[in-house]
Amino acid sequence: TTRGECVYGAMSSRDAEPDAAPEVGPSAKAVASANAKRAAFHADLASGQWAALEKALDAARSPPSPCDAREIRAEVKRFLRLHGDAPGSAPFLLGFRALLEAQGGRTVSVAWQIDPATLTQSGGDAFMRDAVSLLSVSCVRRTDLETPLTTPPGDVSSAKSGREVTAPKESPVIHEDLPLNAKWLAFSPPRDLGDVDLYKLLVKLPDRKTLSFANPAGSIVADASLPGDPPRDVESIAFGGNECTPSLGKRRHVCCMLFIVAVVAALAIATR
């Protein structure tokens, strides 16, 4: 060809567009099948977790009457030893702490409404069983407050904000027909668990600052007394009275013990 002419015709193999690449990876049908199997597996796993939780709750015993404060403290220490450092335990422990704090100094009973998923999804099966064991020893289950999860917990205060609302006093409605994963669980401390014993439990639990990375699970019912319940006895807490917080009381207790030790040591030296 002469200079400047354009040649149209067959292109060289180097200039030709490559053939469409064959489809790589699983087909859409295979992906859909895998997703369906995965969903079925998670559904079976969740079903097993709910069944295990329901079995543990049914087998749990109620606190003895009168309640045993030493047994409760021992169960709290056991739970903290096994699960206290697990990040998933923080919301449960903060909610439990809020329950004990709310009960102290009140003549009425309070209750803790908690999503049962907190027990099944915060840890493994061991966490779930030990949490149920702790609640069964330290609290009375309140089936009258186990309302559907589809609505917010009725007339309760937030465990985080401390906003207090009085619970209604009409006849309780039992939601036994609801499956476990569709209703709030509710627990109240025994009415004969005194304020001093509540204080001793709070001293053993991690404080809010230690668990500041999490929020409390559930909500606190500010007045969960049943019609006809007598007023709860209110006790004066040692080392500061009812206005004394557990952390402040603990510091005062340590200071008092140091003073006693110093006096004993001084007397021992003086009698030599």
Coordinates of C-alpha atoms in Angstrom, one line a residue:
T1 CA 0.0 0.0 0.0
T2 CA 1.0 3.5 -0.6
R3 CA 1.8 6.0 2.2
G4 CA -1.3 7.4 3.8
E5 CA -3.7 4.7 2.8
C6 CA -5.9 2.9 5.4
V7 CA -6.3 -0.8 5.1
Y8 CA -9.5 -2.5 6.3
G9 CA -9.8 -6.2 6.6
A10 CA -8.7 -9.0 8.9
M11 CA -7.0 -7.8 12.1
S12 CA -3.9 -9.5 13.4
S13 CA -4.3 -11.9 16.3
R14 CA -2.4 -9.4 18.5
D15 CA -5.0 -6.7 17.8
A16 CA -8.1 -8.9 18.1
E17 CA -10.3 -8.5 21.2
P18 CA -9.9 -11.5 23.5
D19 CA -12.8 -13.9 23.8
A20 CA -15.1 -13.4 26.8
A21 CA -13.6 -15.0 29.9
P22 CA -15.4 -18.1 31.1
E23 CA -17.5 -17.6 34.2
V24 CA -15.4 -18.2 37.3
G25 CA -16.8 -19.2 40.7
P26 CA -20.1 -20.8 41.8
S27 CA -23.2 -20.0 39.9
A28 CA -26.1 -18.0 41.3
K29 CA -28.0 -21.2 41.9
A30 CA -25.1 -22.6 43.9
V31 CA -24.8 -19.4 46.0
A32 CA -28.5 -19.4 46.7
S33 CA -28.3 -23.1 47.8
A34 CA -25.3 -22.3 50.1
N35 CA -27.0 -19.4 51.7
A36 CA -30.1 -21.5 52.3
K37 CA -28.0 -24.1 54.0
R38 CA -26.2 -21.5 56.1
A39 CA -29.5 -20.0 57.1
A40 CA -30.9 -23.4 58.1
F41 CA -27.8 -24.1 60.1
H42 CA -28.1 -20.8 62.1
A43 CA -31.8 -21.4 62.6
D44 CA -31.1 -24.9 64.0
L45 CA -28.3 -23.4 66.2
A46 CA -30.6 -20.7 67.5
S47 CA -33.4 -23.2 68.1
G48 CA -31.0 -25.3 70.1
Q49 CA -29.9 -22.3 72.2
W50 CA -33.5 -21.3 73.0
A51 CA -34.3 -24.9 73.9
A52 CA -31.3 -25.1 76.2
L53 CA -32.2 -21.7 77.9
E54 CA -35.8 -22.9 78.4
K55 CA -34.6 -26.1 79.9
A56 CA -32.2 -24.3 82.3
L57 CA -34.9 -21.8 83.4
D58 CA -37.4 -24.6 84.0
A59 CA -34.9 -26.6 86.1
A60 CA -33.8 -23.5 88.1
R61 CA -34.9 -23.4 91.7
S62 CA -36.2 -20.3 93.4
P63 CA -34.3 -18.8 96.3
P64 CA -35.0 -20.4 99.7
S65 CA -37.2 -18.6 102.2
P66 CA -35.6 -17.0 104.1
C67 CA -33.0 -16.2 101.4
D68 CA -29.4 -17.2 102.0
A69 CA -27.3 -14.1 101.5
R70 CA -24.0 -16.1 101.8
E71 CA -25.1 -18.4 99.0
I72 CA -25.9 -15.5 96.8
R73 CA -22.5 -13.9 97.4
A74 CA -20.8 -17.2 96.7
E75 CA -22.7 -17.6 93.4
V76 CA -21.7 -14.0 92.4
K77 CA -18.1 -14.7 93.2
R78 CA -18.3 -17.9 91.1
F79 CA -19.8 -16.2 88.1
L80 CA -17.2 -13.4 88.2
R81 CA -14.4 -15.9 88.5
L82 CA -15.7 -17.8 85.4
H83 CA -17.0 -15.0 83.2
G84 CA -16.1 -11.6 84.8
D85 CA -13.4 -10.8 82.3
A86 CA -15.4 -11.8 79.2
P87 CA -16.5 -8.6 77.2
G88 CA -19.9 -10.2 76.6
S89 CA -20.6 -10.3 80.3
A90 CA -20.5 -6.5 80.8
P91 CA -24.1 -5.7 79.8
F92 CA -25.4 -8.5 81.9
L93 CA -23.4 -7.5 85.0
L94 CA -24.3 -3.8 84.6
G95 CA -28.0 -4.7 84.4
F96 CA -27.7 -6.9 87.4
R97 CA -25.9 -4.2 89.3
A98 CA -28.6 -1.7 88.3
L99 CA -31.2 -4.0 89.8
L100 CA -29.4 -4.3 93.1
E101 CA -28.8 -0.5 93.2
A102 CA -32.4 0.2 92.5
Q103 CA -33.6 -2.1 95.2
G104 CA -31.5 -0.7 98.0
G105 CA -33.3 1.7 100.3
R106 CA -36.8 1.1 98.8
T107 CA -39.9 -0.2 100.6
V108 CA -41.3 -1.5 97.3
S109 CA -39.9 -4.4 95.2
V110 CA -38.2 -3.6 91.9
A111 CA -37.7 -5.9 88.9
W112 CA -35.3 -6.3 86.0
Q113 CA -36.8 -6.9 82.6
I114 CA -34.1 -8.4 80.3
D115 CA -34.1 -9.6 76.7
P116 CA -33.5 -13.4 76.8
A117 CA -31.1 -13.0 73.9
T118 CA -28.7 -11.4 76.5
L119 CA -28.4 -14.9 78.0
T120 CA -28.0 -16.8 74.8
Q121 CA -25.8 -14.4 72.8
S122 CA -23.4 -12.9 75.4
G123 CA -21.3 -16.1 75.6
G124 CA -21.4 -19.8 75.1
D125 CA -23.6 -22.5 76.8
A126 CA -21.5 -22.2 80.0
F127 CA -22.2 -18.5 80.3
M128 CA -25.9 -19.1 79.7
R129 CA -26.2 -21.8 82.4
D130 CA -24.1 -19.9 84.9
A131 CA -26.1 -16.7 84.4
V132 CA -29.4 -18.6 84.9
S133 CA -27.9 -20.2 88.0
L134 CA -26.9 -16.8 89.4
L135 CA -30.4 -15.3 88.7
S136 CA -32.2 -18.4 90.2
V137 CA -30.2 -18.1 93.4
S138 CA -30.3 -14.3 93.8
C139 CA -33.7 -13.4 92.3
V140 CA -37.3 -14.5 92.0
R141 CA -38.6 -14.9 88.5
R142 CA -41.5 -12.6 87.8
T143 CA -43.6 -14.2 85.1
D144 CA -46.3 -11.5 85.6
L145 CA -43.8 -9.0 84.1
E146 CA -42.8 -11.1 81.1
T147 CA -44.5 -9.0 78.4
P148 CA -44.0 -9.4 74.7
L149 CA -40.8 -8.2 73.1
T150 CA -42.7 -6.6 70.3
T151 CA -43.5 -3.7 72.5
P152 CA -41.2 -1.7 74.7
P153 CA -41.1 -2.9 78.4
G154 CA -44.1 -1.3 79.9
D155 CA -43.8 1.4 82.6
V156 CA -40.2 0.8 83.4
S157 CA -37.1 2.9 84.0
S158 CA -34.0 2.6 81.9
A159 CA -31.2 0.9 83.7
K160 CA -28.8 3.5 82.2
S161 CA -30.7 6.7 82.7
G162 CA -32.3 5.8 86.0
R163 CA -35.6 7.4 84.9
E164 CA -38.3 6.1 87.3
V165 CA -41.8 5.1 86.3
T166 CA -44.2 3.3 88.5
A167 CA -45.5 -0.1 87.2
P168 CA -49.3 -0.5 86.8
K169 CA -51.1 -2.2 89.7
E170 CA -53.9 -4.0 87.8
S171 CA -54.1 -7.8 87.8
P172 CA -51.0 -9.3 86.2
V173 CA -51.3 -10.9 82.8
I174 CA -49.3 -14.1 82.4
H175 CA -47.8 -14.6 78.9
E176 CA -47.1 -18.3 79.2
D177 CA -48.3 -18.9 75.7
L178 CA -45.5 -16.8 74.2
P179 CA -42.3 -18.6 73.2
L180 CA -39.3 -17.7 75.2
N181 CA -37.6 -15.7 72.4
A182 CA -40.7 -13.5 72.1
K183 CA -41.0 -12.0 75.6
W184 CA -39.0 -10.2 78.2
L185 CA -37.7 -12.2 81.2
A186 CA -38.2 -10.5 84.5
F187 CA -36.5 -11.0 87.9
S188 CA -36.8 -9.4 91.4
P189 CA -34.5 -9.7 94.4
P190 CA -36.1 -11.6 97.3
R191 CA -38.1 -9.3 99.5
D192 CA -36.2 -10.4 102.6
L193 CA -32.7 -9.7 101.1
G194 CA -31.7 -6.7 103.2
D195 CA -30.0 -3.5 102.2
V196 CA -26.8 -4.5 104.0
D197 CA -26.7 -7.7 102.0
L198 CA -27.4 -5.8 98.8
Y199 CA -24.5 -3.5 99.7
K200 CA -22.2 -6.5 100.2
L201 CA -23.1 -7.8 96.8
L202 CA -22.5 -4.5 95.1
V203 CA -19.0 -4.3 96.6
K204 CA -18.2 -7.6 94.9
L205 CA -19.5 -6.6 91.5
P206 CA -17.4 -4.6 89.0
D207 CA -18.2 -0.9 89.2
R208 CA -19.7 1.1 86.3
K209 CA -16.3 2.8 85.5
T210 CA -14.7 -0.6 85.0
L211 CA -17.4 -1.6 82.6
S212 CA -17.9 1.8 81.0
F213 CA -17.4 0.3 77.5
A214 CA -20.8 -1.3 77.7
N215 CA -24.4 -0.4 78.5
P216 CA -26.6 -2.2 81.0
A217 CA -28.9 -4.8 79.5
G218 CA -32.6 -4.5 80.1
S219 CA -34.7 -2.1 82.1
I220 CA -35.6 -1.6 85.8
V221 CA -39.3 -1.6 86.9
A222 CA -39.3 1.0 89.6
D223 CA -42.3 -0.4 91.5
A224 CA -42.9 -4.1 90.9
S225 CA -44.7 -4.9 94.2
L226 CA -47.8 -7.0 93.9
P227 CA -51.1 -5.9 95.4
G228 CA -51.1 -6.8 99.1
D229 CA -47.3 -7.0 99.4
P230 CA -46.3 -5.5 102.8
P231 CA -43.7 -2.7 102.7
R232 CA -40.1 -3.9 102.5
D233 CA -37.9 -3.3 105.5
V234 CA -35.2 -0.7 104.9
E235 CA -31.9 -1.0 106.7
S236 CA -29.2 1.6 107.4
I237 CA -26.0 0.7 105.6
A238 CA -22.8 0.8 107.7
F239 CA -20.0 3.2 107.1
G240 CA -21.9 6.2 106.0
G241 CA -25.7 5.5 106.2
N242 CA -28.1 5.2 103.3
E243 CA -26.3 8.0 101.3
C244 CA -23.1 6.0 101.2
T245 CA -22.2 4.5 97.9
P246 CA -20.6 1.0 97.7
S247 CA -17.3 2.5 96.5
L248 CA -17.2 5.1 99.2
G249 CA -18.3 2.6 101.8
K250 CA -15.5 0.2 100.7
R251 CA -12.9 3.0 101.1
R252 CA -14.2 3.9 104.5
H253 CA -14.2 0.2 105.5
V254 CA -10.5 -0.1 104.5
C255 CA -9.6 3.1 106.3
C256 CA -11.4 1.8 109.4
M257 CA -9.5 -1.5 109.3
L258 CA -6.2 0.2 108.8
F259 CA -6.9 2.3 111.9
I260 CA -7.7 -0.8 113.9
V261 CA -4.6 -2.5 112.7
A262 CA -2.5 0.5 113.6
V263 CA -4.0 0.7 117.1
V264 CA -3.3 -3.0 117.7
A265 CA 0.2 -2.7 116.5
A266 CA 0.8 0.4 118.7
L267 CA -0.5 -1.5 121.7
A268 CA 1.6 -4.5 121.0
I269 CA 4.8 -2.3 120.8
A270 CA 3.9 -0.5 124.0
T271 CA 3.5 -3.7 126.0
R272 CA 6.9 -5.0 125.0

